[in-house]
Short mmCIF file of C-alpha atoms and ligand atoms in Angstrom, two decimals:
data_model
loop_
_atom_site.label_atom_id
_atom_site.label_comp_id
_atom_site.label_asym_id
_atom_site.label_seq_id
_atom_site.Cartn_x
_atom_site.Cartn_y
_atom_site.Cartn_z
CA MET A 1040 14.32 -23.44 26.80
CA SER A 1041 16.56 -22.67 23.88
CA PHE A 1042 15.66 -23.05 20.21
CA PRO A 1043 18.52 -23.80 17.83
CA THR A 1044 18.54 -22.03 14.46
CA TYR A 1045 17.63 -23.98 11.35
CA ASN A 1046 19.83 -24.86 8.42
CA THR A 1047 18.16 -24.14 5.05
CA ASP A 1048 20.98 -25.19 2.69
CA LYS A 1049 18.81 -27.56 0.67
CA SER A 1050 16.23 -24.82 0.10
CA THR A 1051 19.00 -22.52 -1.11
CA GLU A 1052 20.34 -25.20 -3.45
CA LEU A 1053 16.87 -25.92 -4.87
CA PHE A 1054 16.14 -22.23 -5.25
CA ALA A 1055 19.28 -21.83 -7.39
CA ARG A 1056 18.03 -24.71 -9.57
CA ALA A 1057 14.55 -23.20 -9.76
CA THR A 1058 15.74 -19.75 -10.87
CA LYS A 1059 17.27 -21.34 -13.99
CA VAL A 1060 13.95 -22.71 -15.25
CA ILE A 1061 11.21 -20.72 -13.44
CA PRO A 1062 10.93 -16.91 -13.54
CA SER A 1063 11.96 -15.65 -10.07
CA GLY A 1064 12.47 -19.26 -8.92
CA VAL A 1065 9.34 -18.98 -6.81
CA TYR A 1066 7.26 -16.11 -8.18
CA GLY A 1067 4.50 -14.02 -6.69
CA HIS A 1068 3.40 -14.11 -3.08
CA LEU A 1069 5.07 -17.43 -2.22
CA GLY A 1070 8.48 -16.25 -3.35
CA PRO A 1071 11.08 -13.89 -1.88
CA ALA A 1072 10.69 -11.14 -4.50
CA GLU A 1073 7.73 -9.56 -2.69
CA GLY A 1074 9.92 -8.39 0.21
CA GLN A 1075 8.33 -10.63 2.83
CA PHE A 1076 11.41 -12.78 3.49
CA ILE A 1077 14.36 -10.64 4.60
CA PRO A 1078 17.07 -11.96 4.76
CA VAL A 1079 15.99 -14.68 2.35
CA ASN A 1080 18.27 -17.41 3.70
CA LYS A 1081 16.39 -17.46 7.03
CA TRP A 1082 13.25 -18.70 5.25
CA PRO A 1083 12.56 -22.09 3.73
CA ARG A 1084 11.74 -21.80 0.04
CA PHE A 1085 10.34 -25.28 -0.59
CA SER A 1086 8.25 -27.56 1.57
CA GLU A 1087 8.31 -31.34 1.84
CA LYS A 1088 5.02 -32.09 3.62
CA ALA A 1089 2.33 -30.49 5.76
CA GLU A 1090 -0.13 -31.50 8.45
CA GLY A 1091 -2.42 -29.49 10.73
CA SER A 1092 -0.70 -26.24 11.71
CA TYR A 1093 2.70 -27.32 10.48
CA PHE A 1094 4.77 -27.79 7.40
CA TRP A 1095 8.21 -29.29 7.04
CA ASP A 1096 10.73 -27.81 4.61
CA VAL A 1097 13.09 -29.71 2.31
CA ASP A 1098 15.83 -29.52 4.97
CA GLY A 1099 13.57 -31.38 7.42
CA ASN A 1100 12.78 -28.32 9.58
CA LYS A 1101 9.31 -28.08 11.13
CA TYR A 1102 7.39 -24.79 11.20
CA ILE A 1103 4.28 -23.66 13.03
CA ASP A 1104 2.77 -21.96 10.01
CA TYR A 1105 1.02 -18.64 10.48
CA MET A 1106 0.73 -17.92 6.76
CA CYS A 1107 -1.48 -20.96 6.11
CA ALA A 1108 -0.51 -20.96 2.41
CA TYR A 1109 -1.55 -17.25 2.52
CA GLY A 1110 -5.05 -18.23 3.63
CA PRO A 1111 -6.26 -21.52 2.12
CA ASN A 1112 -5.27 -23.57 5.16
CA VAL A 1113 -8.28 -22.79 7.35
CA LEU A 1114 -8.97 -26.10 9.12
CA GLY A 1115 -5.44 -27.51 9.19
CA TYR A 1116 -3.34 -29.00 6.41
CA CYS A 1117 -4.53 -32.39 5.15
CA ASP A 1118 -7.73 -32.20 7.18
CA PRO A 1119 -8.98 -35.83 7.25
CA ASP A 1120 -12.66 -34.96 6.66
CA VAL A 1121 -11.97 -32.65 3.74
CA ASP A 1122 -9.45 -35.00 2.17
CA ALA A 1123 -11.84 -37.96 2.54
CA ALA A 1124 -14.58 -36.01 0.73
CA ALA A 1125 -12.15 -35.01 -2.03
CA ILE A 1126 -10.82 -38.57 -2.44
CA ALA A 1127 -14.36 -40.00 -2.61
CA GLN A 1128 -15.20 -37.49 -5.35
CA ILE A 1129 -11.98 -38.10 -7.31
CA LYS A 1130 -13.01 -41.75 -7.65
CA LEU A 1131 -16.30 -40.60 -9.19
CA GLY A 1132 -14.78 -38.02 -11.51
CA ASN A 1133 -13.37 -34.51 -11.40
CA CYS A 1134 -13.06 -32.53 -14.63
CA THR A 1135 -15.87 -33.94 -16.78
CA THR A 1136 -17.78 -32.79 -19.87
CA SER A 1137 -21.01 -32.28 -17.95
CA PRO A 1138 -20.35 -30.94 -14.47
CA SER A 1139 -21.15 -33.11 -11.47
CA LYS A 1140 -24.39 -32.41 -9.61
CA ILE A 1141 -22.24 -31.74 -6.56
CA MET A 1142 -21.84 -28.25 -8.02
CA ILE A 1143 -25.49 -27.58 -7.14
CA ASP A 1144 -25.03 -28.93 -3.61
CA CYS A 1145 -22.10 -26.58 -3.21
CA ALA A 1146 -24.03 -23.56 -4.53
CA GLU A 1147 -27.00 -24.39 -2.28
CA LEU A 1148 -24.72 -24.61 0.75
CA LEU A 1149 -23.20 -21.21 -0.04
CA VAL A 1150 -26.65 -19.69 -0.55
CA ASP A 1151 -27.73 -21.12 2.83
CA THR A 1152 -24.55 -19.94 4.56
CA VAL A 1153 -23.73 -16.52 3.10
CA ASN A 1154 -26.13 -13.75 4.05
CA CYS A 1155 -26.12 -11.80 0.78
CA ALA A 1156 -25.94 -14.86 -1.50
CA ASP A 1157 -28.91 -15.79 -3.69
CA TRP A 1158 -26.61 -17.61 -6.12
CA ALA A 1159 -23.00 -18.76 -6.51
CA PHE A 1160 -20.75 -18.66 -9.58
CA PHE A 1161 -17.58 -20.74 -9.35
CA ALA A 1162 -14.06 -20.21 -10.64
CA LYS A 1163 -10.56 -21.02 -9.43
CA ASN A 1164 -8.63 -18.03 -8.07
CA GLY A 1165 -9.61 -14.92 -6.18
CA ASN A 1166 -8.71 -12.81 -9.18
CA ASP A 1167 -11.20 -14.70 -11.36
CA VAL A 1168 -14.05 -13.55 -9.15
CA THR A 1169 -12.92 -9.99 -8.36
CA GLN A 1170 -12.63 -9.45 -12.11
CA ALA A 1171 -16.05 -11.08 -12.65
CA ALA A 1172 -17.53 -8.80 -9.98
CA ILE A 1173 -16.21 -5.66 -11.68
CA MET A 1174 -17.40 -6.87 -15.08
CA THR A 1175 -20.82 -7.62 -13.57
CA ALA A 1176 -21.07 -4.13 -12.07
CA ARG A 1177 -20.15 -2.60 -15.45
CA ALA A 1178 -22.49 -4.83 -17.43
CA HIS A 1179 -25.38 -4.18 -15.06
CA THR A 1180 -25.03 -0.40 -14.79
CA HIS A 1181 -23.66 0.30 -18.30
CA ARG A 1182 -21.09 2.51 -16.56
CA LYS A 1183 -17.29 2.35 -16.59
CA LYS A 1184 -15.82 3.67 -13.37
CA ILE A 1185 -14.87 1.68 -10.28
CA ILE A 1186 -13.99 3.02 -6.82
CA PHE A 1187 -11.10 1.42 -4.91
CA PHE A 1188 -9.92 2.11 -1.35
CA ASN A 1189 -6.19 2.90 -1.22
CA GLY A 1190 -4.07 0.04 0.06
CA PHE A 1191 -6.26 -2.45 -1.82
CA TYR A 1192 -5.23 -5.74 -3.33
CA HIS A 1193 -7.84 -7.43 -5.49
CA GLY A 1194 -5.64 -9.69 -7.62
CA VAL A 1195 -3.64 -9.37 -10.80
CA SER A 1196 -5.92 -8.57 -13.72
CA PRO A 1197 -4.74 -5.28 -15.27
CA MET A 1198 -7.98 -3.53 -14.23
CA VAL A 1199 -7.07 -4.00 -10.54
CA GLN A 1200 -3.33 -3.37 -10.83
CA LYS A 1201 -1.57 0.00 -10.43
CA ILE A 1202 -0.52 2.33 -13.24
CA ASP A 1203 3.23 1.91 -12.62
CA TYR A 1204 3.20 -1.91 -12.67
CA PRO A 1205 4.96 -3.63 -15.60
CA GLY A 1206 2.64 -4.46 -18.48
CA VAL A 1207 -0.23 -2.32 -17.20
CA LEU A 1208 -1.47 0.33 -19.65
CA PRO A 1209 -2.86 3.69 -18.57
CA GLU A 1210 -6.14 2.72 -20.27
CA ASP A 1211 -6.35 -0.43 -18.11
CA VAL A 1212 -6.76 1.73 -15.02
CA ALA A 1213 -8.24 4.84 -16.64
CA ASN A 1214 -11.61 4.18 -15.01
CA ALA A 1215 -10.28 3.61 -11.51
CA ILE A 1216 -11.07 6.12 -8.78
CA TYR A 1217 -9.02 5.95 -5.59
CA VAL A 1218 -10.36 7.00 -2.19
CA ASN A 1219 -8.81 6.66 1.28
CA TRP A 1220 -10.22 4.14 3.76
CA ASP A 1221 -12.74 5.54 6.23
CA ASP A 1222 -12.83 8.85 4.34
CA ILE A 1223 -16.56 9.32 3.85
CA ASP A 1224 -16.13 12.93 2.72
CA GLY A 1225 -13.58 11.82 0.12
CA LEU A 1226 -15.97 9.14 -1.05
CA LYS A 1227 -18.85 11.61 -1.32
CA GLN A 1228 -16.64 13.98 -3.30
CA ALA A 1229 -15.51 11.21 -5.67
CA ILE A 1230 -19.13 10.22 -6.29
CA GLU A 1231 -20.15 13.85 -6.83
CA GLU A 1232 -17.30 14.45 -9.30
CA ASN A 1233 -18.22 11.32 -11.30
CA LYS A 1234 -21.98 11.47 -11.02
CA GLY A 1235 -23.78 8.81 -13.02
CA GLU A 1236 -20.51 7.26 -14.21
CA ILE A 1237 -19.61 4.89 -11.35
CA ALA A 1238 -20.45 1.23 -11.87
CA GLY A 1239 -19.12 -0.24 -8.66
CA LEU A 1240 -17.16 0.14 -5.46
CA ILE A 1241 -14.87 -2.78 -4.60
CA ALA A 1242 -13.39 -3.10 -1.13
CA GLN A 1243 -11.96 -5.57 1.31
CA PRO A 1244 -14.10 -5.73 4.45
CA TYR A 1245 -11.40 -3.81 6.30
CA ASN A 1246 -7.98 -2.45 5.49
CA HIS A 1247 -5.79 -5.56 5.64
CA GLY A 1248 -3.09 -4.25 3.34
CA ASN A 1249 0.63 -5.06 3.43
CA PHE A 1250 3.46 -2.94 4.87
CA ASN A 1251 1.07 -1.01 7.15
CA ASP A 1252 -0.79 -1.61 10.38
CA ASN A 1253 -4.20 -3.00 9.51
CA SER A 1254 -7.29 -1.06 10.56
CA ILE A 1255 -10.83 -2.22 11.18
CA SER A 1256 -13.56 0.00 9.77
CA SER A 1257 -16.63 0.71 11.87
CA LYS A 1258 -20.16 -0.52 11.23
CA GLU A 1259 -21.15 3.15 10.86
CA PHE A 1260 -18.62 3.59 8.07
CA TRP A 1261 -20.05 0.63 6.20
CA GLN A 1262 -23.62 1.85 6.69
CA GLN A 1263 -22.67 5.16 5.12
CA VAL A 1264 -20.90 3.42 2.22
CA ARG A 1265 -23.93 1.18 1.65
CA LYS A 1266 -26.25 4.20 1.60
CA LEU A 1267 -24.05 6.17 -0.78
CA CYS A 1268 -23.96 3.18 -3.14
CA ASP A 1269 -27.76 2.76 -2.94
CA ASP A 1270 -28.40 6.47 -3.51
CA ASN A 1271 -26.14 6.55 -6.56
CA GLY A 1272 -26.85 3.21 -8.23
CA ILE A 1273 -23.36 1.87 -7.45
CA ILE A 1274 -22.85 -1.90 -7.08
CA LEU A 1275 -21.16 -2.62 -3.73
CA ILE A 1276 -18.62 -5.44 -4.09
CA ILE A 1277 -16.94 -6.98 -1.05
CA ASP A 1278 -13.66 -8.72 -1.75
CA ASP A 1279 -13.73 -11.39 0.95
CA VAL A 1280 -11.05 -13.47 -0.77
CA ARG A 1281 -8.72 -13.14 2.23
CA ALA A 1282 -10.97 -12.54 5.24
CA GLY A 1283 -13.94 -14.65 4.11
CA PHE A 1284 -15.12 -17.31 6.62
CA ARG A 1285 -12.54 -16.17 9.16
CA LEU A 1286 -14.63 -13.37 10.69
CA ASP A 1287 -18.15 -14.62 10.00
CA LEU A 1288 -19.41 -17.66 8.09
CA ALA A 1289 -22.24 -15.52 6.70
CA GLY A 1290 -19.70 -13.20 5.05
CA SER A 1291 -17.63 -10.28 6.31
CA ASP A 1292 -20.32 -7.82 5.16
CA HIS A 1293 -22.65 -9.56 7.63
CA TYR A 1294 -19.94 -9.21 10.29
CA PHE A 1295 -19.92 -5.45 9.71
CA GLY A 1296 -23.73 -5.24 9.66
CA PHE A 1297 -24.53 -4.58 6.00
CA LYS A 1298 -25.39 -6.53 2.86
CA ALA A 1299 -23.08 -6.49 -0.16
CA ASP A 1300 -24.46 -6.73 -3.70
CA LEU A 1301 -21.61 -9.04 -4.70
CA ILE A 1302 -19.10 -10.91 -2.54
CA CYS A 1303 -15.92 -12.67 -3.65
CA PHE A 1304 -14.59 -15.76 -1.85
CA CYS A 1305 -11.56 -17.94 -2.41
CA LYS A 1306 -8.92 -18.80 0.13
CA ALA A 1307 -10.85 -20.42 3.00
CA LEU A 1308 -13.52 -22.01 0.79
CA ALA A 1309 -12.13 -25.52 0.38
CA ASN A 1310 -9.13 -25.87 2.72
CA GLY A 1311 -6.61 -25.69 -0.10
CA TYR A 1312 -8.55 -27.34 -2.92
CA ASN A 1313 -8.60 -24.90 -5.79
CA MET A 1314 -11.77 -22.93 -6.16
CA SER A 1315 -13.26 -19.48 -5.76
CA ALA A 1316 -16.83 -18.22 -5.76
CA LEU A 1317 -18.64 -15.04 -6.65
CA CYS A 1318 -21.92 -14.80 -4.75
CA GLY A 1319 -24.53 -12.10 -4.98
CA GLN A 1320 -28.03 -10.81 -4.76
CA GLU A 1321 -30.84 -11.98 -7.03
CA PHE A 1322 -31.02 -8.78 -9.10
CA LEU A 1323 -27.52 -9.44 -10.50
CA LYS A 1324 -27.95 -13.11 -11.40
CA SER A 1325 -29.05 -12.57 -14.99
CA THR A 1326 -26.18 -10.11 -15.57
CA VAL A 1327 -23.68 -12.77 -14.45
CA SER A 1328 -25.40 -15.29 -16.76
CA GLY A 1329 -24.71 -12.92 -19.63
CA LEU A 1330 -20.95 -12.57 -19.06
CA SER A 1331 -18.57 -14.28 -21.47
CA TYR A 1332 -16.61 -15.80 -18.64
CA THR A 1333 -15.48 -19.39 -17.98
CA GLY A 1334 -12.41 -21.59 -17.50
CA SER A 1335 -11.20 -25.13 -18.18
CA TYR A 1336 -11.29 -26.24 -14.54
CA TRP A 1337 -13.89 -23.94 -13.00
CA MET A 1338 -16.58 -26.59 -12.64
CA SER A 1339 -14.33 -29.48 -11.52
CA ALA A 1340 -16.03 -31.61 -8.89
CA VAL A 1341 -13.27 -32.41 -6.38
CA PRO A 1342 -12.98 -28.85 -5.00
CA PHE A 1343 -16.79 -28.71 -4.63
CA ALA A 1344 -16.68 -31.85 -2.47
CA ALA A 1345 -13.84 -30.31 -0.44
CA CYS A 1346 -15.75 -27.03 -0.14
CA ILE A 1347 -18.87 -28.71 1.24
CA ALA A 1348 -16.80 -30.62 3.80
CA THR A 1349 -14.86 -27.48 4.73
CA ILE A 1350 -17.89 -25.26 5.23
CA ASN A 1351 -19.76 -27.91 7.22
CA LYS A 1352 -16.75 -28.40 9.47
CA LEU A 1353 -16.22 -24.64 9.91
CA LYS A 1354 -19.86 -24.45 11.01
CA ALA A 1355 -19.57 -27.42 13.38
CA LEU A 1356 -16.49 -25.87 15.01
CA ASP A 1357 -17.94 -22.34 15.12
CA ALA A 1358 -14.62 -21.50 13.52
CA PRO A 1359 -14.76 -17.67 13.60
CA LYS A 1360 -15.10 -17.82 17.41
CA LEU A 1361 -12.12 -20.19 17.57
CA PHE A 1362 -10.05 -17.93 15.32
CA LEU A 1363 -10.86 -14.92 17.48
CA GLU A 1364 -9.94 -16.75 20.71
CA LYS A 1365 -6.74 -18.29 19.36
CA GLY A 1366 -5.69 -15.10 17.55
CA THR A 1367 -6.30 -13.00 20.66
CA ALA A 1368 -4.37 -15.38 22.96
CA LEU A 1369 -1.46 -15.47 20.52
CA THR A 1370 -1.23 -11.74 19.80
CA GLN A 1371 -1.66 -10.77 23.46
CA GLY A 1372 1.11 -13.23 24.38
CA LEU A 1373 3.43 -11.86 21.69
CA VAL A 1374 2.81 -8.23 22.63
CA LYS A 1375 3.42 -9.01 26.32
CA ALA A 1376 6.62 -10.92 25.53
CA GLY A 1377 7.78 -7.98 23.40
CA LYS A 1378 7.14 -5.51 26.21
CA GLU A 1379 9.12 -7.62 28.67
CA HIS A 1380 12.14 -7.39 26.36
CA GLY A 1381 11.77 -3.69 25.50
CA PHE A 1382 9.94 -4.08 22.19
CA ASP A 1383 6.85 -2.15 21.21
CA LEU A 1384 5.17 -4.88 19.16
CA ILE A 1385 1.88 -3.76 17.63
CA ALA A 1386 -0.69 -6.39 16.65
CA SER A 1387 -3.37 -4.90 14.41
CA GLY A 1388 -6.32 -6.00 12.28
CA ALA A 1389 -8.64 -8.85 13.20
CA PRO A 1390 -6.99 -11.41 15.56
CA ALA A 1391 -7.95 -14.13 13.03
CA LEU A 1392 -5.76 -12.33 10.46
CA PHE A 1393 -3.35 -10.50 12.74
CA TYR A 1394 -0.74 -8.07 11.39
CA LEU A 1395 2.49 -7.50 13.34
CA ARG A 1396 4.91 -4.58 13.47
CA ILE A 1397 7.68 -3.65 15.89
CA ALA A 1398 7.38 0.09 16.31
CA ASN A 1399 10.62 0.88 18.17
CA ASP A 1400 12.13 2.19 14.93
CA ASN A 1401 10.46 3.55 11.80
CA SER A 1402 12.68 1.71 9.35
CA LEU A 1403 10.98 -1.69 9.87
CA LEU A 1404 14.50 -3.20 10.04
CA LEU A 1405 14.15 -4.24 13.66
CA HIS A 1406 10.84 -5.88 12.83
CA GLN A 1407 12.30 -7.75 9.86
CA ASP A 1408 15.19 -8.99 12.03
CA TRP A 1409 12.81 -10.28 14.70
CA VAL A 1410 10.56 -12.02 12.18
CA ALA A 1411 13.59 -13.68 10.57
CA GLU A 1412 14.84 -14.94 13.97
CA CYS A 1413 11.37 -16.42 14.66
CA VAL A 1414 11.20 -18.13 11.27
CA ASN A 1415 14.71 -19.53 11.60
CA ARG A 1416 13.61 -21.25 14.85
CA GLY A 1417 10.35 -22.71 13.57
CA VAL A 1418 7.64 -20.03 13.61
CA PHE A 1419 6.67 -19.12 10.07
CA PHE A 1420 5.77 -15.42 9.94
CA THR A 1421 6.27 -12.98 7.08
CA SER A 1422 7.66 -9.49 7.48
CA HIS A 1423 4.92 -7.20 6.15
CA HIS A 1424 1.76 -9.22 5.47
CA ASN A 1425 -1.11 -10.22 7.73
CA HIS A 1426 -0.99 -13.72 9.19
CA PHE A 1427 -3.71 -16.36 9.52
CA ILE A 1428 -5.03 -18.58 12.29
CA ASN A 1429 -6.21 -22.07 11.34
CA ALA A 1430 -8.59 -24.21 13.38
CA SER A 1431 -6.02 -26.90 14.20
CA LEU A 1432 -3.67 -24.47 15.95
CA SER A 1433 -3.30 -25.76 19.53
CA ASP A 1434 -2.61 -23.99 22.82
CA GLU A 1435 0.72 -25.82 22.83
CA ASP A 1436 1.52 -24.30 19.40
CA ILE A 1437 0.64 -20.86 20.74
CA ASN A 1438 2.83 -21.30 23.83
CA ARG A 1439 5.76 -22.57 21.79
CA THR A 1440 5.35 -19.64 19.39
CA ILE A 1441 5.55 -17.18 22.28
CA GLU A 1442 8.65 -18.91 23.69
CA ILE A 1443 10.39 -18.78 20.30
CA ALA A 1444 9.33 -15.15 19.88
CA GLU A 1445 10.90 -14.37 23.29
CA GLU A 1446 14.17 -15.92 22.26
CA ALA A 1447 14.04 -13.95 18.99
CA PHE A 1448 13.44 -10.73 20.96
CA LYS A 1449 16.53 -11.47 23.08
CA VAL A 1450 18.66 -12.13 19.98
CA VAL A 1451 17.51 -8.93 18.26
CA ALA A 1452 18.06 -6.86 21.41
CA LYS A 1453 21.61 -8.22 21.62
CA ASN A 1454 22.25 -7.49 17.93
CA HIS A 1455 21.01 -3.89 18.28
CA PRO A 1456 22.84 -2.36 21.26
CA GLU A 1457 22.27 1.07 19.66
CA ILE A 1458 18.56 0.78 20.53
CA PHE A 1459 18.57 -1.24 23.75
C1 PLP B 739 -8.14 -9.43 -0.79
C2 PLP B 739 -7.67 -10.25 -1.95
N1 PLP B 739 -8.32 -10.17 -3.13
C3 PLP B 739 -7.96 -10.89 -4.19
C4 PLP B 739 -6.88 -11.73 -4.14
C5 PLP B 739 -6.48 -12.51 -5.35
O1 PLP B 739 -6.66 -13.85 -5.12
P1 PLP B 739 -5.86 -14.94 -6.00
O2 PLP B 739 -4.42 -14.78 -5.66
O3 PLP B 739 -6.41 -16.25 -5.56
O4 PLP B 739 -6.15 -14.64 -7.43
C6 PLP B 739 -6.16 -11.85 -2.93
C7 PLP B 739 -5.00 -12.73 -2.82
O5 PLP B 739 -4.20 -12.64 -1.94
C8 PLP B 739 -6.57 -11.09 -1.80
O6 PLP B 739 -5.93 -11.18 -0.64
#
């Protein structure tokens, strides 16, 4: 079978219009400035509609979407059960002066579902809750310093950005301590050097950073981290914004066999309806109550209705098992197809959030070329970010993805005679 390349002229035209009135045209992670779409014209920049595993761009091209809106699409776009719950709630009210009682139902469901959760505090974006978690750790311990594992991404508030980023002041990150992943000796040393000054340690459940192969930490590593935090009065915060509900519905800390003090959720919570949640253990509830921290839309009812429907459906489907099976079938198929065409494709991280890299050259150029050829034939990957499996992805989608990937391998091999 052959897969013709897509025309993205309308996207290009719209992008030119957008850059006149919107900084970067499409800014942040959905736009081309983050180096995930190279060359840019092989990617769609605007979508027209979405359903299940697919979205269609403004030129009418259909994509099997492995970015899932960078995570929120967990059940499938426009999931009928989630949308029905949201529509029923919108008729009752959404952003109201007194919040809807559905907020309590939602908190109770999270407390029942998430292993370390005795309470839930709601906001909108992942950054809202990672920042709240750090503030909670500081308020509770009356200490300033926070440990981060290198390669982290916890959002965009200055306290979690890097010193050389525009607009970030040295004092914003003056209390940040950086340690390498899986480096228990480095962690011990950092704690020793800052004894009695460390409020919290914030970490993703494993290293799912961009531009590098992803690596899964061991349960032993996490046990040691937990013990070091306990011994030194450090609040252990798990940033499950990206991986949450994809590895384990009880939280990724549960998946790795430990209990976080605070856990941050966002992307998979409500299948695209806008909400995030900070959950945590009982001893921190009164500290969170004391924060000066709220937002205009944080207690809106529609996302709570969507969240309840999403979590119940994820449970009914045993979604983490599905994600593992589908992610494993897909990545094994891609790696095998690569091998058959002379490519050393490495799939790393959790299969539910697989990260891809062609390792034949160190420049990443070959990898970027292959990803672009896949995208331009209907498989939406990004160049240097982990991907996501959603529950509606079918075996047929997986097979078609592997066929398109094979064609892309052939094209790249032909374009790079110096390597093949
Ligand atoms: C691990 C992690 N933490 C925090 C965030 C920030 O979430 P948001 O973009 O919703 O503010 C992200 C977003 O990609 C993330 O992946």
